[in-house]
């Protein structure tokens, strides 16, 4: 019995290590934000909430709100664009399909920095410089978020038994009714999972935003980055903890409403 | 004559340059249970998909209840369809699944509830309305699929290999249950299957398909006892085939054939040329074993016992004939009788009435 348990123990050990690796930095960051001194000490020296008060000022909350807004709009747009794109790529064979696949999934493979520089050049060349700020950021973020929603929607579509739609047709449902009553409800969890990934990707992005934002319309990542030039203060730890809460809350809400777990554990979603 | 419930005339379907369905004519009468039986790739599912409206024939036309449906999309054809993988909507309850077709027809709520309950009753799933399909066994899911297809009172019920995903025992029960439900509702039914047992048990008539064509349409008994072509003879049940020579030109009804020194007149549904090699087919269970020849009107083949295959109710005796061919004789395992020992010399005897001759090249 002992020998047979060795692989199991190793697996458990690995999982514990993995969680430590993920969680320990978070614990350190959060505790640093409670320092009583203006130093990033761990364990913290004393206890104070002054850095949290700092973090709650408009200086930080405004870019945070901006990032949330940008992430939400980018996620919704990439869901709306990604869905028809995934349908076309999964359901149809047409000339240029491979090219479209590459275009839709490309930004995932390309370093975001390259995409950012490319977009910057393009916007200047196209004379769209007046768009700098939210519009350009949105274009860039939709571009890098699109692969996520295309992927997850495509996976949901592929996992759906093809006969479901034929069965609905045979029962008298018109193609648009089939789409509304059968197809969309069944790919919904994939679409929203893609939306969550897209939001998180947009919310944590800085390499695209670096090129496309301008002062006054800065996402939180860029604000943190510029602050870092003056060194690390416990304020930053508090801000970082704040930015951690946003995606967590979002995942909790979406999971509650749209059951993206069904997507992640696709077996349950099958017929 | 009243219009057939389903009528196919010269229906053809090409995939690329190959004909998946190569010009078939087929009628199913009102209330009939008709089976399309054949090996995979014979065109039976393609035919079903054309009746359902998922595929459009390249030639020919299809009528449902006297109405030409070639230009009707699937959702206007009033068909009930049961798939091999059930195709139940996983995001709906059993009752919602069954109600779907009625809802599409804008039947009012009270009427839907009544008809859904009746349909679930029919397939013995009373009280399971609120279950999710995923929480059900394969047999239960197939019943839900059947109820969902029947509740709309379809012009024709199409069953696409409906039992292939079930295990053996359940399959045998479901065969009889589906047949009973069909008899009770009187719905014209077309079953597609590769399982000859299913076809023999369930159908009023069987259409045996091969390479996109229909080889024979007849009731189960005729298909089994008087196969019209060599393909049908070999596809349904076990069949011994013996190389013999046609004595004179014949066929259509009967033909005289010669095997060694014996000549006998046998059934020959297809045309045979004089002095050509033809195949004589006979069933293992219609053959008997004798210790020595009797020399009368029956065909008698000398040989040696090679092998016994015990099958519970029957034993197969494999016999090597003196001319080098081999054949199988099936003996009932009734009390007392034991098959002749392996290695013993025997005579295989078949009545001329149990033999059929086919052209050698007719497997297409």
Coordinates of C-alpha atoms in Angstrom, one line a residue:
Chain A
X1 CA 0.0 0.0 0.0
X2 CA 2.8 2.4 0.9
X3 CA 4.6 2.1 -2.4
X4 CA 1.4 2.6 -4.3
X5 CA 0.8 5.9 -2.5
X6 CA 4.0 7.5 -3.6
X7 CA 2.7 8.9 -6.9
X8 CA -0.4 10.2 -5.1
X9 CA 1.8 11.9 -2.4
X10 CA 3.9 13.4 -5.1
X11 CA 0.9 14.8 -6.9
X12 CA -0.4 16.3 -3.7
X13 CA 3.0 17.8 -3.0
X14 CA 3.1 19.3 -6.5
X15 CA -0.4 20.8 -6.1
X16 CA 0.5 22.3 -2.7
X17 CA 3.7 23.8 -4.2
X18 CA 1.7 25.2 -7.1
X19 CA -0.8 26.9 -4.8
X20 CA 2.0 28.3 -2.6
X21 CA 3.7 29.7 -5.7
X22 CA 0.4 31.4 -6.7
X23 CA -0.8 32.5 -3.3
X24 CA 2.3 33.5 -1.3
X25 CA 3.1 36.6 -3.4
X26 CA -0.5 37.7 -3.0
X27 CA -0.3 37.2 0.7
X28 CA 2.9 39.2 0.9
X29 CA 1.6 42.0 -1.3
X30 CA -1.6 42.3 0.8
X31 CA 0.3 42.3 4.1
X32 CA 2.8 44.8 2.9
X33 CA 0.0 47.2 2.3
X34 CA -0.7 47.3 6.0
X35 CA 2.8 48.6 7.0
X36 CA 2.9 51.4 9.5
X37 CA 6.2 52.7 7.9
X38 CA 6.8 54.0 4.4
X39 CA 8.7 50.9 3.6
X40 CA 7.7 47.7 1.8
X41 CA 8.5 45.4 4.8
X42 CA 7.5 41.9 5.1
X43 CA 6.3 40.9 7.6
X44 CA 4.9 44.5 8.0
X45 CA 6.2 46.7 10.7
X46 CA 3.2 47.8 12.8
X47 CA -0.2 48.2 11.3
X48 CA -1.9 51.1 9.6
X49 CA -4.6 51.7 7.0
X50 CA -2.9 54.9 5.6
X51 CA -1.8 53.3 2.4
X52 CA -5.3 52.0 1.8
X53 CA -6.6 55.5 2.4
X54 CA -4.0 56.7 -0.2
X55 CA -5.1 54.0 -2.6
X56 CA -8.8 55.0 -2.3
X57 CA -8.0 58.5 -3.6
X58 CA -9.2 59.6 -7.1
X59 CA -5.6 59.4 -8.3
X60 CA -6.0 55.6 -8.2
X61 CA -9.7 55.0 -8.3
X62 CA -10.2 57.0 -11.5
X63 CA -7.8 54.8 -13.6
X64 CA -9.2 51.8 -11.9
X65 CA -12.7 52.8 -13.0
X66 CA -11.3 53.5 -16.5
X67 CA -9.8 50.0 -16.7
X68 CA -13.0 48.4 -15.6
X69 CA -15.0 50.4 -18.2
X70 CA -12.5 49.6 -20.9
X71 CA -12.4 45.9 -20.0
X72 CA -16.2 45.6 -19.9
X73 CA -16.7 47.3 -23.3
X74 CA -13.8 45.3 -24.9
X75 CA -15.2 42.1 -23.5
X76 CA -18.7 42.7 -24.8
X77 CA -17.4 43.8 -28.2
X78 CA -15.1 40.8 -28.5
X79 CA -18.0 38.5 -27.5
X80 CA -20.2 40.0 -30.1
X81 CA -17.6 39.8 -32.8
X82 CA -16.2 36.5 -31.7
X83 CA -19.5 34.6 -31.8
X84 CA -20.2 35.0 -35.5
X85 CA -16.5 34.5 -36.3
X86 CA -16.5 31.3 -34.4
X87 CA -19.7 30.1 -36.2
X88 CA -18.1 30.9 -39.5
X89 CA -14.8 29.1 -38.7
X90 CA -16.4 26.0 -37.1
X91 CA -19.5 25.5 -39.3
X92 CA -18.4 26.6 -42.8
X93 CA -15.7 25.8 -45.3
X94 CA -14.9 28.8 -47.4
X95 CA -11.9 30.3 -49.3
X96 CA -9.8 32.3 -47.0
X97 CA -10.9 30.4 -43.9
X98 CA -7.3 29.6 -42.9
X99 CA -6.4 33.3 -43.3
X100 CA -9.3 34.3 -41.1
X101 CA -8.4 31.8 -38.5
X102 CA -4.9 33.2 -38.4
X103 CA -6.2 36.8 -38.2
X104 CA -8.6 35.9 -35.4
X105 CA -6.2 33.9 -33.3
X106 CA -2.9 35.7 -34.3
X107 CA -2.8 38.3 -31.6
X108 CA -2.6 35.4 -29.1
X109 CA 0.7 34.2 -30.6
X110 CA 2.2 37.6 -31.3
X111 CA 3.9 39.4 -28.5
X112 CA 1.5 42.1 -27.4
X113 CA 4.3 44.6 -27.6
X114 CA 4.6 44.0 -31.4
X115 CA 0.8 44.4 -31.8
X116 CA 1.0 47.6 -29.8
X117 CA 3.7 49.1 -31.9
X118 CA 2.0 48.0 -35.1
X119 CA -1.3 49.6 -34.0
X120 CA 0.5 52.8 -33.0
X121 CA 2.1 53.0 -36.4
X122 CA -1.1 52.2 -38.2
X123 CA -3.1 54.8 -36.3
X124 CA -0.6 57.5 -37.1
X125 CA -0.3 56.4 -40.8
X126 CA -4.1 56.3 -41.1
X127 CA -4.3 59.8 -39.7
X128 CA -6.5 58.6 -36.8
X129 CA -4.3 60.3 -34.2
X130 CA -7.3 62.3 -32.9
X131 CA -8.7 59.0 -31.6
X132 CA -6.0 58.5 -29.1
X133 CA -7.4 57.6 -25.7
X134 CA -10.4 55.4 -25.1
X135 CA -11.2 54.7 -28.8
X136 CA -7.7 53.5 -29.7
X137 CA -7.4 51.6 -26.5
X138 CA -10.7 49.9 -27.2
X139 CA -9.5 48.9 -30.7
X140 CA -6.3 47.4 -29.4
X141 CA -8.0 45.6 -26.5
X142 CA -10.7 44.1 -28.7
X143 CA -8.0 42.9 -31.0
X144 CA -6.1 41.1 -28.3
X145 CA -9.3 39.9 -26.6
X146 CA -10.9 38.4 -29.7
X147 CA -8.9 35.2 -29.7
X148 CA -10.3 34.3 -26.3
X149 CA -13.9 34.7 -27.2
X150 CA -13.5 33.0 -30.7
X151 CA -11.7 30.0 -29.0
X152 CA -14.2 29.4 -26.2
X153 CA -17.2 29.9 -28.5
X154 CA -15.7 27.5 -31.0
X155 CA -15.0 24.9 -28.4
X156 CA -18.7 25.1 -27.2
X157 CA -19.9 24.8 -30.8
X158 CA -17.7 21.8 -31.5
X159 CA -18.9 20.1 -28.2
X160 CA -22.5 20.4 -29.3
X161 CA -23.9 17.3 -30.8
X162 CA -24.8 18.3 -34.4
X163 CA -28.0 16.3 -34.4
X164 CA -29.6 18.7 -31.8
X165 CA -30.1 21.3 -34.4
X166 CA -31.4 18.8 -36.9
X167 CA -33.8 17.4 -34.3
X168 CA -35.1 20.9 -33.6
X169 CA -35.6 21.5 -37.4
X170 CA -37.5 18.3 -37.8
X171 CA -39.8 19.3 -34.9
X172 CA -40.8 22.4 -36.9
X173 CA -38.4 25.1 -35.6
X174 CA -37.2 27.6 -38.3
X175 CA -33.5 28.1 -38.5
X176 CA -33.7 31.4 -36.6
X177 CA -35.7 29.7 -33.8
X178 CA -33.1 26.9 -33.7
X179 CA -30.4 29.5 -33.3
X180 CA -32.3 31.3 -30.5
X181 CA -33.7 28.3 -28.6
X182 CA -31.1 25.6 -29.1
X183 CA -27.7 26.8 -30.4
X184 CA -27.3 30.1 -28.4
X185 CA -28.4 28.6 -25.0
X186 CA -25.9 25.8 -25.5
X187 CA -22.9 27.9 -26.5
X188 CA -23.8 30.6 -24.0
X189 CA -21.4 29.3 -21.3
X190 CA -18.5 29.3 -23.8
X191 CA -19.3 32.8 -25.0
X192 CA -19.4 34.2 -21.5
X193 CA -16.3 32.2 -20.5
X194 CA -14.6 34.0 -23.4
X195 CA -16.0 37.3 -22.2
X196 CA -14.5 36.7 -18.7
X197 CA -11.1 35.8 -20.2
X198 CA -11.3 38.8 -22.4
X199 CA -12.1 41.2 -19.5
X200 CA -9.2 39.8 -17.5
X201 CA -6.9 40.0 -20.4
X202 CA -7.8 43.6 -21.1
X203 CA -7.8 44.5 -17.4
X204 CA -4.3 43.2 -16.8
X205 CA -2.8 44.4 -20.2
X206 CA -0.2 47.0 -20.2
X207 CA 1.9 46.4 -23.3
X208 CA -0.9 47.5 -25.7
X209 CA -2.1 50.3 -23.4
X210 CA 1.5 51.6 -23.2
X211 CA 1.3 52.7 -26.8
X212 CA -2.3 53.7 -27.1
X213 CA -3.2 55.6 -24.0
X214 CA -2.6 59.3 -23.4
X215 CA -2.4 61.2 -20.1
X216 CA -5.8 61.5 -18.5
X217 CA -7.1 58.4 -20.1
X218 CA -4.9 55.8 -18.5
X219 CA -5.8 52.3 -17.4
X220 CA -4.7 51.3 -14.0
X221 CA -1.8 49.2 -15.2
X222 CA -0.2 52.2 -16.9
X223 CA -0.7 54.3 -13.8
X224 CA 1.0 51.7 -11.6
X225 CA 3.8 51.4 -14.2
X226 CA 4.5 55.2 -14.1
X227 CA 4.3 55.3 -10.3
X228 CA 6.9 52.5 -10.2
X229 CA 9.4 54.9 -11.8
X230 CA 9.5 56.6 -8.4
X231 CA 10.0 53.4 -6.5
X232 CA 7.7 51.0 -4.7
X233 CA 5.5 52.3 -1.9
X234 CA 3.1 50.4 0.2
X235 CA 0.4 52.4 -1.6
X236 CA 1.1 50.3 -4.6
X237 CA 0.6 47.1 -2.6
X238 CA -2.8 48.4 -1.6
X239 CA -3.7 49.3 -5.2
X240 CA -2.5 45.9 -6.4
X241 CA -4.7 44.2 -3.9
X242 CA -7.6 46.3 -5.2
X243 CA -7.0 45.3 -8.8
X244 CA -7.0 41.7 -7.7
X245 CA -10.5 42.0 -6.3
X246 CA -12.1 43.2 -9.5
X247 CA -11.6 40.1 -11.7
X248 CA -12.4 37.8 -8.7
X249 CA -15.8 39.6 -8.2
X250 CA -16.5 39.4 -11.9
X251 CA -15.8 35.7 -12.1
X252 CA -18.0 35.1 -9.1
X253 CA -20.9 37.0 -10.6
X254 CA -20.6 35.5 -14.1
X255 CA -20.2 32.0 -12.6
X256 CA -23.4 32.5 -10.6
X257 CA -25.4 33.8 -13.5
X258 CA -24.1 32.1 -16.6
X259 CA -22.5 28.9 -15.2
X260 CA -19.3 29.2 -17.1
X261 CA -18.3 26.1 -15.0
X262 CA -20.4 24.1 -17.5
X263 CA -18.0 25.3 -20.1
X264 CA -14.9 24.5 -18.2
X265 CA -16.3 21.0 -17.4
X266 CA -17.8 20.5 -20.8
X267 CA -19.1 17.0 -20.1
X268 CA -22.0 18.4 -18.1
X269 CA -23.1 20.5 -21.0
X270 CA -23.4 17.7 -23.5
X271 CA -26.6 16.0 -24.5
Chain B
X1 CA -55.5 3.6 -55.0
X2 CA -54.9 5.8 -51.9
X3 CA -51.7 7.8 -51.9
X4 CA -48.8 6.2 -50.2
X5 CA -47.7 7.8 -46.9
X6 CA -44.2 8.1 -48.3
X7 CA -43.3 7.8 -51.9
X8 CA -39.9 8.0 -53.5
X9 CA -39.5 8.1 -57.3
X10 CA -36.2 7.8 -59.1
X11 CA -34.4 9.4 -56.1
X12 CA -30.7 10.0 -56.7
X13 CA -28.1 11.7 -54.6
X14 CA -24.5 12.2 -55.6
X15 CA -21.6 12.9 -53.3
X16 CA -18.9 14.2 -55.6
X17 CA -19.1 11.9 -58.6
X18 CA -20.2 8.9 -56.6
X19 CA -23.9 8.1 -56.3
X20 CA -24.8 7.5 -52.6
X21 CA -28.3 6.8 -53.6
X22 CA -28.6 5.6 -57.2
X23 CA -32.2 6.0 -58.4
X24 CA -34.5 4.3 -55.9
X25 CA -38.3 3.8 -56.0
X26 CA -40.0 3.1 -52.7
X27 CA -43.5 3.4 -51.2
X28 CA -44.5 3.1 -47.6
X29 CA -48.2 2.6 -47.1
X30 CA -50.2 4.5 -44.4
X31 CA -49.5 2.9 -41.0
X32 CA -46.7 0.6 -42.4
X33 CA -43.4 -0.1 -40.6
X34 CA -40.8 -0.1 -43.3
X35 CA -37.1 -0.8 -42.7
X36 CA -34.2 0.3 -44.8
X37 CA -31.6 -2.4 -44.1
X38 CA -28.1 -2.5 -45.4
X39 CA -24.4 -2.3 -44.6
X40 CA -22.8 1.1 -43.8
X41 CA -22.4 3.2 -46.9
X42 CA -25.3 1.6 -48.7
X43 CA -27.2 4.9 -48.9
X44 CA -29.9 4.1 -46.3
X45 CA -29.1 7.1 -44.0
X46 CA -28.8 9.4 -47.1
X47 CA -32.2 8.2 -48.1
X48 CA -33.6 9.0 -44.7
X49 CA -32.0 12.5 -44.7
X50 CA -33.6 13.2 -48.0
X51 CA -37.0 12.2 -46.7
X52 CA -36.4 14.4 -43.6
X53 CA -35.4 17.3 -45.9
X54 CA -31.8 17.6 -44.6
X55 CA -30.5 16.7 -48.0
X56 CA -31.9 17.6 -51.4
X57 CA -32.1 14.8 -54.1
X58 CA -30.2 15.4 -57.3
X59 CA -32.9 13.7 -59.2
X60 CA -36.3 12.2 -58.6
X61 CA -38.9 13.3 -56.2
X62 CA -40.4 12.6 -52.8
X63 CA -44.0 12.7 -51.8
X64 CA -45.3 12.7 -48.2
X65 CA -49.0 11.8 -47.9
X66 CA -49.5 12.6 -51.6
X67 CA -47.8 16.0 -51.4
X68 CA -44.6 16.8 -53.2
X69 CA -42.1 17.9 -50.6
X70 CA -39.0 18.4 -52.6
X71 CA -39.0 22.1 -52.0
X72 CA -40.2 22.0 -48.4
X73 CA -37.5 22.7 -45.7
X74 CA -37.3 20.1 -42.9
X75 CA -39.3 22.3 -40.5
X76 CA -42.4 22.2 -42.8
X77 CA -42.5 18.5 -43.5
X78 CA -44.2 17.3 -40.3
X79 CA -41.8 14.4 -39.6
X80 CA -40.9 12.8 -36.4
X81 CA -37.2 11.9 -36.2
X82 CA -35.4 9.8 -33.6
X83 CA -31.6 9.8 -33.7
X84 CA -29.1 7.2 -32.7
X85 CA -27.6 9.6 -30.1
X86 CA -31.1 10.7 -29.0
X87 CA -30.3 14.4 -29.7
X88 CA -32.3 15.5 -26.6
X89 CA -32.0 19.2 -25.7
X90 CA -29.7 19.1 -22.6
X91 CA -30.9 22.5 -21.4
X92 CA -34.5 21.5 -21.2
X93 CA -36.4 19.1 -19.0
X94 CA -38.0 16.0 -20.3
X95 CA -41.4 17.7 -20.5
X96 CA -39.9 20.7 -22.3
X97 CA -38.2 18.4 -24.8
X98 CA -41.4 16.7 -25.6
X99 CA -43.3 19.9 -25.7
X100 CA -40.8 21.6 -28.2
X101 CA -42.5 20.5 -31.4
X102 CA -46.0 21.5 -30.1
X103 CA -44.7 24.9 -29.0
X104 CA -43.3 25.4 -32.5
X105 CA -46.8 24.7 -33.8
X106 CA -48.2 27.3 -31.4
X107 CA -50.5 24.7 -29.7
X108 CA -52.0 26.3 -26.6
X109 CA -50.5 25.6 -23.1
X110 CA -53.3 23.4 -21.7
X111 CA -53.3 21.3 -24.8
X112 CA -49.5 21.0 -24.7
X113 CA -49.6 19.8 -21.1
X114 CA -52.3 17.2 -22.0
X115 CA -50.5 15.9 -25.0
X116 CA -47.0 15.8 -23.4
X117 CA -48.5 13.8 -20.5
X118 CA -50.2 11.4 -23.0
X119 CA -46.9 11.0 -24.9
X120 CA -44.9 10.3 -21.8
X121 CA -47.5 7.8 -20.8
X122 CA -47.2 6.1 -24.1
X123 CA -43.5 5.5 -23.7
X124 CA -43.9 4.6 -20.0
X125 CA -42.1 7.6 -18.6
X126 CA -45.1 9.0 -16.6
X127 CA -44.0 11.3 -13.8
X128 CA -40.5 12.0 -15.1
X129 CA -41.5 15.4 -16.6
X130 CA -39.0 17.5 -14.7
X131 CA -35.9 15.3 -15.1
X132 CA -33.0 16.5 -17.2
X133 CA -32.0 14.2 -20.1
X134 CA -28.5 14.0 -18.7
X135 CA -29.8 12.4 -15.5
X136 CA -31.4 9.5 -17.4
X137 CA -30.3 6.2 -18.7
X138 CA -29.8 5.5 -22.5
X139 CA -33.1 3.6 -22.7
X140 CA -35.0 6.3 -20.9
X141 CA -33.5 9.0 -23.2
X142 CA -34.5 7.0 -26.3
X143 CA -38.1 6.9 -24.9
X144 CA -38.0 10.6 -24.5
X145 CA -36.8 11.0 -28.0
X146 CA -39.6 8.7 -29.2
X147 CA -42.2 10.7 -27.3
X148 CA -40.9 14.0 -28.6
X149 CA -41.1 12.7 -32.2
X150 CA -44.6 11.2 -31.8
X151 CA -46.3 14.0 -29.9
X152 CA -46.6 16.1 -33.0
X153 CA -48.5 13.4 -34.8
X154 CA -46.0 13.3 -37.6
X155 CA -46.9 12.2 -41.1
X156 CA -44.1 9.8 -40.9
X157 CA -41.8 8.7 -38.1
X158 CA -38.2 8.3 -39.1
X159 CA -35.9 6.1 -36.9
X160 CA -32.2 6.5 -37.6
X161 CA -30.4 3.5 -36.0
X162 CA -32.3 4.2 -32.8
X163 CA -31.1 1.2 -30.8
X164 CA -27.4 1.1 -31.7
X165 CA -26.3 2.9 -28.6
X166 CA -28.1 0.5 -26.2
X167 CA -26.7 -2.7 -24.8
X168 CA -28.0 -6.0 -26.1
X169 CA -30.7 -6.9 -23.5
X170 CA -32.2 -3.4 -23.6
X171 CA -32.1 -3.4 -27.3
X172 CA -34.2 -6.5 -27.5
X173 CA -36.8 -5.0 -25.1
X174 CA -36.9 -1.7 -26.9
X175 CA -37.4 -3.4 -30.3
X176 CA -40.7 -4.8 -29.1
X177 CA -41.7 -1.7 -27.2
X178 CA -41.1 0.6 -30.3
X179 CA -43.0 -1.9 -32.4
X180 CA -45.9 -1.9 -29.9
X181 CA -46.0 1.9 -29.7
X182 CA -46.0 2.1 -33.5
X183 CA -48.9 -0.4 -33.8
X184 CA -50.8 1.6 -31.2
X185 CA -50.3 4.9 -32.8
X186 CA -50.6 3.6 -36.3
X187 CA -47.9 6.1 -37.5
X188 CA -46.2 5.3 -40.8
X189 CA -42.6 4.5 -39.8
X190 CA -39.3 4.2 -41.6
X191 CA -36.5 2.6 -39.7
X192 CA -32.9 2.7 -40.9
X193 CA -30.6 0.0 -39.5
X194 CA -27.7 -2.2 -40.3
X195 CA -29.0 -4.8 -37.8
X196 CA -30.9 -7.6 -39.6
X197 CA -32.3 -8.9 -36.3
X198 CA -33.9 -5.5 -35.7
X199 CA -35.3 -5.4 -39.2
X200 CA -36.7 -9.0 -39.0
X201 CA -38.4 -8.4 -35.7
X202 CA -39.8 -4.9 -36.2
X203 CA -40.8 -4.4 -39.8
X204 CA -43.9 -5.0 -41.9
X205 CA -41.6 -4.8 -44.9
X206 CA -37.9 -4.6 -45.3
X207 CA -36.1 -2.8 -48.2
X208 CA -32.6 -4.3 -48.4
X209 CA -30.1 -1.7 -49.8
X210 CA -26.7 -2.1 -51.3
X211 CA -24.5 0.4 -53.1
X212 CA -27.3 3.0 -53.3
X213 CA -29.8 0.7 -54.8
X214 CA -32.7 -1.3 -53.4
X215 CA -32.1 -5.0 -53.9
X216 CA -35.4 -6.3 -52.6
X217 CA -38.5 -5.1 -50.8
X218 CA -40.6 -7.7 -49.1
X219 CA -41.8 -8.9 -45.7
X220 CA -39.3 -10.5 -43.3
X221 CA -40.3 -14.1 -44.2
X222 CA -39.9 -13.5 -47.9
X223 CA -36.6 -11.7 -47.5
X224 CA -35.2 -14.5 -45.4
X225 CA -36.6 -17.5 -47.3
X226 CA -36.7 -16.2 -50.9
X227 CA -33.9 -13.6 -51.2
X228 CA -34.1 -12.0 -54.6
X229 CA -30.4 -11.5 -55.1
X230 CA -27.2 -13.0 -53.9
X231 CA -26.5 -9.9 -51.9
X232 CA -29.7 -10.3 -49.9
X233 CA -29.1 -14.0 -49.5
X234 CA -25.7 -13.4 -48.0
X235 CA -26.5 -10.3 -46.0
X236 CA -29.5 -11.7 -44.1
X237 CA -28.6 -14.7 -41.9
X238 CA -26.1 -17.4 -42.7
X239 CA -26.0 -18.9 -46.2
X240 CA -24.1 -21.7 -47.8
X241 CA -22.9 -21.0 -51.3
X242 CA -22.0 -23.9 -53.7
X243 CA -20.5 -23.5 -57.1
X244 CA -22.8 -25.4 -59.6
X245 CA -23.5 -25.2 -63.4
X246 CA -26.8 -24.1 -64.9
X247 CA -28.1 -26.7 -67.3
X248 CA -30.2 -24.6 -69.5
X249 CA -31.0 -21.0 -69.8
X250 CA -33.5 -20.1 -67.2
X251 CA -34.3 -17.8 -64.4
X252 CA -37.1 -15.5 -63.4
X253 CA -38.7 -18.5 -61.6
X254 CA -36.8 -21.8 -61.8
X255 CA -33.7 -23.3 -63.4
X256 CA -32.2 -26.7 -63.6
X257 CA -28.6 -26.9 -62.2
X258 CA -26.0 -29.7 -62.1
X259 CA -23.6 -30.6 -59.3
X260 CA -21.4 -33.5 -60.1
X261 CA -23.7 -36.2 -61.4
X262 CA -26.8 -34.7 -59.7
X263 CA -29.3 -32.5 -61.5
X264 CA -32.2 -30.7 -59.8
X265 CA -34.6 -27.9 -60.5
X266 CA -34.3 -25.0 -58.0
X267 CA -35.7 -21.5 -57.6
X268 CA -33.8 -18.9 -59.7
X269 CA -35.1 -15.3 -59.3
X270 CA -32.6 -13.8 -61.7
X271 CA -31.7 -14.7 -65.3
X272 CA -29.1 -17.5 -65.7
X273 CA -27.1 -18.5 -68.8
X274 CA -26.8 -22.1 -70.0
X275 CA -23.6 -24.0 -69.0
X276 CA -22.5 -21.0 -66.9
X277 CA -21.2 -21.4 -63.4
X278 CA -23.8 -20.2 -60.9
X279 CA -24.1 -20.2 -57.1
X280 CA -26.5 -22.4 -55.3
X281 CA -27.5 -21.0 -51.9
X282 CA -29.1 -22.9 -49.0
X283 CA -29.5 -22.2 -45.3
X284 CA -27.5 -24.2 -42.7
X285 CA -30.7 -24.9 -40.7
X286 CA -32.5 -26.3 -43.8
X287 CA -29.8 -28.8 -44.3
X288 CA -29.6 -32.2 -42.6
X289 CA -26.8 -34.7 -42.1
X290 CA -27.1 -38.4 -43.1
X291 CA -24.8 -41.2 -42.4
X292 CA -25.1 -42.4 -46.1
X293 CA -26.7 -41.1 -49.3
X294 CA -30.3 -41.9 -50.0
X295 CA -30.1 -41.1 -53.8
X296 CA -33.5 -39.4 -54.3
X297 CA -34.7 -35.9 -55.5
X298 CA -32.7 -33.9 -52.9
X299 CA -29.2 -32.5 -53.3
X300 CA -26.7 -34.7 -51.5
X301 CA -23.1 -33.7 -50.8
X302 CA -20.5 -36.1 -49.5
X303 CA -18.0 -34.7 -47.0
X304 CA -16.2 -35.0 -43.7
X305 CA -17.1 -33.3 -40.4
X306 CA -14.4 -30.7 -39.6
X307 CA -15.7 -28.8 -36.6
X308 CA -18.6 -28.4 -34.1
X309 CA -19.6 -24.9 -33.0
X310 CA -21.9 -25.1 -30.0
X311 CA -24.4 -22.2 -29.8
X312 CA -26.7 -23.2 -27.0
X313 CA -30.0 -23.9 -28.8
X314 CA -28.2 -25.1 -31.9
X315 CA -24.9 -26.7 -33.0
X316 CA -23.1 -25.7 -36.2
X317 CA -21.4 -28.6 -37.9
X318 CA -18.8 -27.5 -40.4
X319 CA -18.4 -30.0 -43.2
X320 CA -15.6 -30.2 -45.8
X321 CA -17.0 -31.5 -49.0
X322 CA -15.2 -34.0 -51.3
X323 CA -14.9 -31.4 -54.0
X324 CA -12.9 -29.1 -51.7
X325 CA -15.7 -26.7 -50.9
X326 CA -17.1 -26.4 -47.4
X327 CA -20.6 -25.9 -45.9
X328 CA -22.3 -25.5 -42.6
X329 CA -25.2 -27.5 -41.3
X330 CA -27.1 -26.3 -38.3
X331 CA -28.6 -28.9 -36.0
X332 CA -31.2 -28.2 -33.2
X333 CA -29.9 -29.2 -29.8
X334 CA -32.9 -31.2 -28.8
X335 CA -32.6 -34.0 -26.2
X336 CA -30.5 -37.1 -27.1
X337 CA -29.1 -36.2 -30.5
X338 CA -25.3 -35.6 -30.7
X339 CA -23.7 -34.4 -34.0
X340 CA -21.6 -36.9 -35.9
X341 CA -18.0 -37.0 -34.5
X342 CA -15.3 -34.9 -36.1
X343 CA -13.6 -36.7 -38.9
X344 CA -16.6 -38.9 -39.7
X345 CA -17.8 -39.2 -43.3
X346 CA -21.3 -37.7 -43.7
X347 CA -23.8 -36.7 -46.4
X348 CA -25.3 -33.2 -46.4
X349 CA -28.8 -33.3 -47.7
X350 CA -30.9 -30.3 -48.9
X351 CA -34.3 -30.4 -50.4
X352 CA -34.4 -28.8 -53.9
X353 CA -37.2 -26.6 -52.6
X354 CA -34.7 -25.0 -50.1
X355 CA -32.2 -24.1 -52.8
X356 CA -31.9 -20.9 -54.8
X357 CA -29.5 -20.3 -57.7
X358 CA -27.9 -16.9 -58.4
X359 CA -25.6 -15.6 -61.1
X360 CA -22.0 -15.6 -59.9
X361 CA -21.5 -11.9 -60.9
X362 CA -24.6 -10.6 -59.2
X363 CA -23.2 -9.2 -56.1
X364 CA -23.7 -5.6 -57.3

